[in-house]
């Protein structure tokens, strides 16, 4: 995985290259609240390990941020929400299939 891409447009282009990452980012933007990889895996019917990896990529590129943690069955569930990255890029909402 590349280091953090500083240019918002280039970061978004990188993130949107993978269809699951694109879908996850859209869900984060639509929801506006904190979502966990577990919740996203249940919703998308994708394996948790895949969703968690793509959420980490979104986090590392500054598209989502950790907003809270909750103990859950001997582990810690992490909740993320979208940052302002999508709003910084004029074409981002359209690329995600979101209304302006």
Short mmCIF file of C-alpha atoms in Angstrom, two decimals:
data_model
loop_
_atom_site.label_atom_id
_atom_site.label_comp_id
_atom_site.label_asym_id
_atom_site.label_seq_id
_atom_site.Cartn_x
_atom_site.Cartn_y
_atom_site.Cartn_z
CA UNK A 1 0.00 0.00 0.00
CA UNK A 2 1.37 3.43 -0.85
CA UNK A 3 2.17 6.08 1.70
CA UNK A 4 -0.46 8.75 2.28
CA UNK A 5 -1.14 10.63 -0.94
CA UNK A 6 -1.24 14.33 -0.10
CA UNK A 7 -3.11 15.58 -3.19
CA UNK A 8 -6.87 15.06 -2.52
CA UNK A 9 -7.70 14.27 -6.15
CA UNK A 10 -4.90 11.73 -6.48
CA UNK A 11 -5.85 10.14 -3.15
CA UNK A 12 -9.45 9.81 -4.28
CA UNK A 13 -8.44 8.36 -7.65
CA UNK A 14 -6.39 5.74 -5.81
CA UNK A 15 -9.24 4.94 -3.41
CA UNK A 16 -11.87 4.61 -6.13
CA UNK A 17 -9.83 2.07 -8.10
CA UNK A 18 -11.25 -0.76 -6.02
CA UNK A 19 -15.02 -1.34 -6.25
CA UNK A 20 -15.41 -2.41 -2.61
CA UNK A 21 -13.49 0.64 -1.36
CA UNK A 22 -15.67 2.86 -3.53
CA UNK A 23 -18.81 1.24 -2.11
CA UNK A 24 -17.54 1.58 1.47
CA UNK A 25 -16.64 5.24 0.99
CA UNK A 26 -20.09 5.92 -0.41
CA UNK A 27 -21.67 4.25 2.63
CA UNK A 28 -19.53 6.32 4.99
CA UNK A 29 -20.51 9.55 3.21
CA UNK A 30 -24.20 8.63 3.07
CA UNK A 31 -24.37 7.56 6.70
CA UNK A 32 -22.53 10.49 8.22
CA UNK A 33 -22.35 8.57 11.52
CA UNK A 34 -19.74 6.15 12.75
CA UNK A 35 -19.74 2.73 11.09
CA UNK A 36 -17.65 -0.27 12.02
CA UNK A 37 -16.04 -2.73 9.61
CA UNK A 38 -18.28 -5.41 11.18
CA UNK A 39 -21.41 -3.42 10.35
CA UNK A 40 -20.13 -2.78 6.84
CA UNK A 41 -19.27 -6.46 6.32
CA UNK A 42 -22.77 -7.46 7.40
CA UNK A 43 -24.34 -4.87 5.11
CA UNK A 44 -22.19 -5.59 2.05
CA UNK A 45 -22.12 -9.38 2.59
CA UNK A 46 -18.32 -9.26 2.22
CA UNK A 47 -15.80 -11.04 4.47
CA UNK A 48 -14.88 -8.95 7.50
CA UNK A 49 -11.16 -9.33 6.79
CA UNK A 50 -11.59 -7.75 3.32
CA UNK A 51 -13.76 -4.92 4.61
CA UNK A 52 -11.40 -4.21 7.50
CA UNK A 53 -8.41 -4.03 5.13
CA UNK A 54 -10.18 -1.54 2.84
CA UNK A 55 -11.34 0.56 5.79
CA UNK A 56 -7.69 0.76 6.89
CA UNK A 57 -6.74 1.97 3.40
CA UNK A 58 -9.51 4.58 3.52
CA UNK A 59 -8.25 5.66 6.95
CA UNK A 60 -4.60 5.76 5.89
CA UNK A 61 -5.47 7.96 2.91
CA UNK A 62 -7.52 10.36 5.04
CA UNK A 63 -10.99 9.48 3.70
CA UNK A 64 -12.31 8.21 7.05
CA UNK A 65 -11.32 8.78 10.66
CA UNK A 66 -11.75 6.82 13.87
CA UNK A 67 -14.53 8.35 15.97
CA UNK A 68 -15.02 5.81 18.75
CA UNK A 69 -14.21 2.36 20.05
CA UNK A 70 -16.43 -0.15 21.85
CA UNK A 71 -15.45 -3.37 23.62
CA UNK A 72 -17.21 -6.30 21.97
CA UNK A 73 -16.79 -9.97 22.92
CA UNK A 74 -13.19 -9.69 24.05
CA UNK A 75 -12.19 -7.44 21.13
CA UNK A 76 -12.55 -3.76 20.37
CA UNK A 77 -14.96 -2.62 17.66
CA UNK A 78 -13.76 0.52 15.85
CA UNK A 79 -16.16 3.05 14.35
CA UNK A 80 -15.20 5.41 11.54
CA UNK A 81 -16.85 8.29 9.73
CA UNK A 82 -16.06 10.11 6.50
CA UNK A 83 -13.72 13.08 6.63
CA UNK A 84 -14.08 16.10 4.34
CA UNK A 85 -11.94 14.52 1.59
CA UNK A 86 -14.91 13.90 -0.71
CA UNK A 87 -16.03 17.52 -0.35
CA UNK A 88 -12.56 18.80 -1.34
CA UNK A 89 -12.74 17.17 -4.77
CA UNK A 90 -15.33 18.69 -7.15
CA UNK A 91 -16.09 15.46 -9.02
CA UNK A 92 -16.04 13.10 -6.00
CA UNK A 93 -19.76 13.01 -5.18
CA UNK A 94 -20.58 12.31 -8.82
CA UNK A 95 -17.95 9.54 -8.97
CA UNK A 96 -19.52 7.95 -5.90
CA UNK A 97 -23.02 8.22 -7.38
CA UNK A 98 -24.14 10.71 -4.73
CA UNK A 99 -26.30 13.78 -5.29
CA UNK A 100 -24.53 17.14 -5.22
#
